[in-house]
Tab-separated table of C-alpha atoms in Angstrom:
chain	number	residue	atom	x	y	z
A	1	MET	CA	172.083	51.118	98.130
A	2	LEU	CA	174.433	51.747	101.354
A	3	GLN	CA	174.122	55.408	100.872
A	4	GLU	CA	169.569	54.221	99.847
A	5	SER	CA	169.962	52.607	103.215
A	6	ARG	CA	171.547	54.810	105.723
A	7	LEU	CA	168.794	57.861	104.609
A	8	TYR	CA	165.889	55.311	104.757
A	9	ASP	CA	168.256	54.771	108.661
A	10	ASN	CA	167.997	58.099	109.159
A	11	VAL	CA	164.069	59.311	108.351
A	12	LEU	CA	163.144	56.362	110.561
A	13	PHE	CA	165.114	57.630	113.312
A	14	THR	CA	162.968	60.803	112.916
A	15	LEU	CA	159.458	58.969	112.214
A	16	LEU	CA	160.095	57.381	116.200
A	17	SER	CA	162.108	59.907	118.011
A	18	THR	CA	157.695	62.213	117.081
A	19	ARG	CA	155.308	62.662	119.613
A	20	SER	CA	153.235	61.944	117.966
A	21	LEU	CA	154.467	58.229	117.045
A	22	MET	CA	155.407	57.797	120.866
A	23	ASN	CA	152.112	56.301	122.060
A	24	GLU	CA	151.670	54.099	118.853
A	25	VAL	CA	155.319	52.039	118.545
A	26	GLU	CA	154.369	51.725	122.483
A	27	ARG	CA	152.004	49.605	120.716
A	28	ILE	CA	154.009	47.069	118.769
A	29	ASP	CA	154.486	44.278	120.363
A	30	ASP	CA	158.304	43.195	120.135
A	31	ARG	CA	158.050	38.913	120.072
A	32	THR	CA	156.684	39.688	116.621
A	33	PHE	CA	159.657	40.637	114.860
A	34	SER	CA	161.857	37.312	115.263
A	35	PHE	CA	158.737	34.509	115.587
A	36	ASP	CA	155.576	33.166	114.381
A	37	ILE	CA	153.048	34.809	117.087
A	38	GLU	CA	150.372	37.225	116.224
A	39	PRO	CA	149.579	39.982	118.099
A	40	ALA	CA	148.546	39.911	121.503
A	41	ALA	CA	144.786	42.034	121.617
A	42	GLY	CA	145.238	46.376	121.388
A	43	MET	CA	148.901	45.365	120.122
A	44	ILE	CA	150.185	45.654	116.526
A	45	SER	CA	153.178	43.196	114.694
A	46	ALA	CA	156.417	44.696	115.204
A	47	GLU	CA	157.024	43.814	111.334
A	48	GLN	CA	154.234	44.836	109.970
A	49	PHE	CA	154.720	48.229	111.450
A	50	ILE	CA	157.871	48.249	110.008
A	51	SER	CA	156.752	47.892	105.998
A	52	ASN	CA	154.109	50.155	106.843
A	53	MET	CA	157.141	52.619	106.966
A	54	ASN	CA	158.510	51.624	104.683
A	55	MET	CA	156.413	52.289	101.902
A	56	PHE	CA	155.663	55.646	103.347
A	57	LEU	CA	159.471	56.239	103.348
A	58	ARG	CA	159.776	55.208	99.801
A	59	CYS	CA	156.832	57.004	98.862
A	60	MET	CA	157.946	60.194	99.903
A	61	LYS	CA	160.746	60.094	98.648
A	62	THR	CA	159.648	59.232	95.493
A	63	ASN	CA	157.983	62.089	94.967
A	64	PHE	CA	159.986	64.507	96.883
A	65	PHE	CA	163.549	63.190	95.632
A	66	ASN	CA	165.173	67.241	95.857
A	67	ILE	CA	163.026	68.721	98.805
A	68	PRO	CA	166.474	69.165	100.735
A	69	PRO	CA	166.183	68.409	104.083
A	70	PHE	CA	163.894	64.977	103.677
A	71	GLN	CA	164.210	63.831	107.594
A	72	THR	CA	161.749	67.343	108.081
A	73	CYS	CA	159.525	67.033	105.122
A	74	VAL	CA	158.694	63.948	106.981
A	75	SER	CA	158.964	65.233	110.669
A	76	GLU	CA	156.371	67.925	109.970
A	77	ILE	CA	154.285	65.605	107.965
A	78	VAL	CA	153.469	62.906	110.959
A	79	SER	CA	154.031	65.741	113.484
A	80	ASN	CA	150.955	67.159	112.745
A	81	SER	CA	148.983	64.315	111.532
A	82	ASN	CA	147.541	61.680	113.946
A	83	GLN	CA	144.024	60.646	112.966
A	84	GLU	CA	145.673	60.158	109.004
A	85	LEU	CA	148.891	58.347	110.692
A	86	ARG	CA	147.369	56.020	112.704
A	87	ASN	CA	144.734	54.846	110.254
A	88	LEU	CA	147.845	54.275	108.595
A	89	ILE	CA	150.073	52.370	111.007
A	90	SER	CA	146.684	50.522	112.180
A	91	CYS	CA	146.747	48.647	108.327
A	92	THR	CA	147.560	44.890	109.448
A	93	GLU	CA	148.886	41.770	107.099
A	94	SER	CA	145.724	41.939	105.768
A	95	SER	CA	144.925	45.359	103.487
A	96	SER	CA	145.977	45.269	100.048
A	97	ASP	CA	148.524	47.439	98.716
A	98	GLU	CA	146.053	49.300	96.960
A	99	GLU	CA	144.121	50.452	100.924
A	100	LEU	CA	147.365	51.117	102.430
A	101	TYR	CA	148.556	53.683	99.790
A	102	GLU	CA	145.500	55.408	100.188
A	103	MET	CA	146.321	55.280	103.914
A	104	ILE	CA	149.892	56.963	102.324
A	105	TYR	CA	148.865	59.348	100.216
A	106	LYS	CA	145.804	61.113	102.971
A	107	LEU	CA	149.050	61.212	105.907
A	108	ILE	CA	151.042	63.327	102.328
A	109	ILE	CA	148.409	65.321	101.573
A	110	SER	CA	147.133	65.770	105.003
A	111	ASN	CA	149.145	69.381	105.335
A	112	PHE	CA	148.675	70.580	102.726
A	113	ILE	CA	144.512	70.354	102.948
A	114	HIS	CA	144.299	71.787	106.192
A	115	ASN	CA	146.527	74.318	105.287
A	116	ALA	CA	143.602	75.329	101.967
A	117	LYS	CA	141.269	77.633	105.045
A	118	TYR	CA	144.203	80.714	105.108
A	119	VAL	CA	145.593	79.970	101.416
A	120	PRO	CA	143.834	80.189	98.437
A	121	SER	CA	146.353	79.629	96.117
A	122	ILE	CA	145.612	75.717	97.132
A	123	VAL	CA	141.613	76.276	97.029
A	124	GLU	CA	142.494	77.549	93.349
A	125	ALA	CA	144.873	74.565	92.350
A	126	LEU	CA	142.944	72.068	93.882
A	127	SER	CA	139.778	73.916	91.376
A	128	ASN	CA	141.822	73.411	88.380
A	129	LEU	CA	141.580	69.570	88.876
A	130	ASP	CA	138.452	69.323	89.648
A	131	ILE	CA	138.989	68.407	93.750
A	132	PRO	CA	136.949	70.763	95.948
A	133	ILE	CA	138.856	71.331	99.831
A	134	LYS	CA	137.222	68.573	102.399
A	135	GLU	CA	138.142	66.213	104.835
A	136	VAL	CA	142.159	64.392	104.738
A	137	GLN	CA	139.255	61.074	105.638
A	138	GLU	CA	136.982	62.203	102.598
A	139	TYR	CA	139.109	62.094	99.375
A	140	THR	CA	139.101	58.647	97.553
A	141	LEU	CA	142.080	57.448	96.628
A	142	ASP	CA	142.395	58.400	93.089
A	143	GLU	CA	141.646	62.209	94.280
A	144	SER	CA	144.745	61.555	97.257
A	145	ARG	CA	146.844	60.289	94.362
A	146	LYS	CA	145.807	63.475	92.088
A	147	ILE	CA	146.241	65.623	94.950
A	148	LEU	CA	149.634	63.953	96.148
A	149	GLN	CA	150.832	64.297	92.469
A	150	LEU	CA	150.461	67.850	92.192
A	151	LEU	CA	153.023	68.130	95.599
A	152	SER	CA	155.387	65.920	93.210
A	153	ASN	CA	154.903	68.442	90.661
A	154	VAL	CA	155.017	71.711	92.143
A	155	ALA	CA	157.721	70.292	94.477
A	156	PHE	CA	160.259	69.231	91.760
A	157	CYS	CA	159.670	72.515	89.829
A	158	GLN	CA	160.340	74.809	91.867
A	159	ARG	CA	164.743	72.264	90.884
A	160	GLY	CA	165.469	72.927	95.568
A	161	ARG	CA	164.656	76.131	95.872
A	162	GLY	CA	161.794	77.939	97.369
A	163	ASN	CA	160.290	77.792	100.910
A	164	VAL	CA	159.128	73.549	99.186
A	165	LEU	CA	158.632	72.878	103.044
A	166	GLU	CA	155.595	74.933	103.246
A	167	LEU	CA	154.511	71.706	101.934
A	168	PHE	CA	154.334	69.556	104.042
A	169	ASP	CA	154.022	72.191	107.315
A	170	ASN	CA	150.874	72.657	108.875
A	171	ILE	CA	149.793	75.831	109.777
A	172	ASP	CA	147.183	75.663	112.630
A	173	ALA	CA	150.343	74.020	114.823
A	174	ARG	CA	152.268	77.271	113.627
A	175	LEU	CA	149.759	79.641	115.502
A	176	ASP	CA	149.244	77.426	118.834
A	177	TYR	CA	153.032	77.100	119.005
A	178	PHE	CA	153.552	80.957	119.099
A	179	SER	CA	149.901	81.684	121.123
A	180	LYS	CA	151.507	79.478	124.196
A	181	SER	CA	154.767	81.207	123.646
A	182	ASP	CA	156.841	81.863	126.629
A	183	ASN	CA	157.689	85.008	125.207
A	184	TYR	CA	155.946	87.610	127.774
A	185	VAL	CA	155.951	90.305	124.554
A	186	ARG	CA	154.582	88.147	121.881
A	187	ASN	CA	151.973	86.493	124.519
A	188	ARG	CA	149.792	89.996	124.974
A	189	ARG	CA	147.253	89.629	122.614
A	190	ARG	CA	147.887	92.381	120.176
A	191	ASN	CA	151.365	91.479	120.021
A	192	THR	CA	150.133	87.474	119.363
A	193	GLU	CA	147.326	88.364	116.272
A	194	LYS	CA	149.490	90.620	115.134
A	195	TYR	CA	152.434	87.859	115.155
A	196	LYS	CA	149.784	85.123	113.932
A	197	GLU	CA	148.270	87.848	110.939
A	198	ARG	CA	151.767	88.115	109.664
A	199	TYR	CA	153.202	84.661	109.928
A	200	ILE	CA	150.154	83.535	108.108
A	201	ASN	CA	150.305	86.448	105.141
A	202	SER	CA	154.378	85.277	105.007
A	203	ARG	CA	152.963	81.200	104.336
A	204	ILE	CA	150.337	82.945	101.440
A	205	GLU	CA	152.959	84.255	99.515
A	206	ASP	CA	155.107	81.524	99.771
A	207	TYR	CA	152.271	78.974	97.964
A	208	ASN	CA	151.974	81.775	95.871
A	209	LYS	CA	155.758	82.153	95.139
A	210	MET	CA	155.607	78.589	94.676
A	211	PHE	CA	153.116	77.853	92.283
A	212	LYS	CA	153.992	80.997	90.657
A	213	THR	CA	157.007	78.605	89.700
A	214	TYR	CA	154.878	75.841	89.323
A	215	ASN	CA	152.202	76.759	86.475
A	216	SER	CA	155.472	78.803	84.400
A	217	LYS	CA	157.031	76.021	84.016
A	218	LYS	CA	154.445	72.676	84.408
A	219	LYS	CA	154.657	72.411	80.624
A	220	TYR	CA	158.087	70.342	80.778
A	221	LEU	CA	157.184	67.823	83.332
A	222	LYS	CA	156.328	66.272	80.144
A	223	TYR	CA	159.783	65.484	79.956
A	224	PHE	CA	160.378	63.830	82.232
A	225	GLU	CA	157.694	61.600	83.059
């Protein structure tokens, strides 16, 4: 239990250190930590914020326990899923567990869905589940749960190998970083575009390898249910 507590403390620190959360953290009314006080207008309950984040972390740990480093996965998700993060944080005490989990699932799958525009194998994998590519907010709870389960299964089948972190990376964010790099050579348009092309192709290859491993081993998943 102590080890698990330390893990969550470390991951929560990672969460609070990410830029995407900073504006939301500033909205926490810390008076609500120890007293039965309603948050001021435009503020959120500190206790509810911690509760929502704890549910998110536990969902991540339950579904992706064999991914190292776990903190990096969390950081990638919250850094590049601003709207989904706000939606989760905005959930109040009146929100049902079903509503909370729907927001959590959408937050976790957000980068994966966004990457589909570059990676055909993502589209194919979801098509096999009869799930179309659309805006993350348009997915139902059931669809979001199925996509999360797919991600969990793909990650599990890698057995701690492969570039599993790419499941949580955001290709657009990386491309944007390349474009804004202060490296003189890379900033020349031709080199920048070639660099982007190589990066996208490498991500496609990573996903193809992960899905190939998943497809060859998924028949054994039933023994771990």
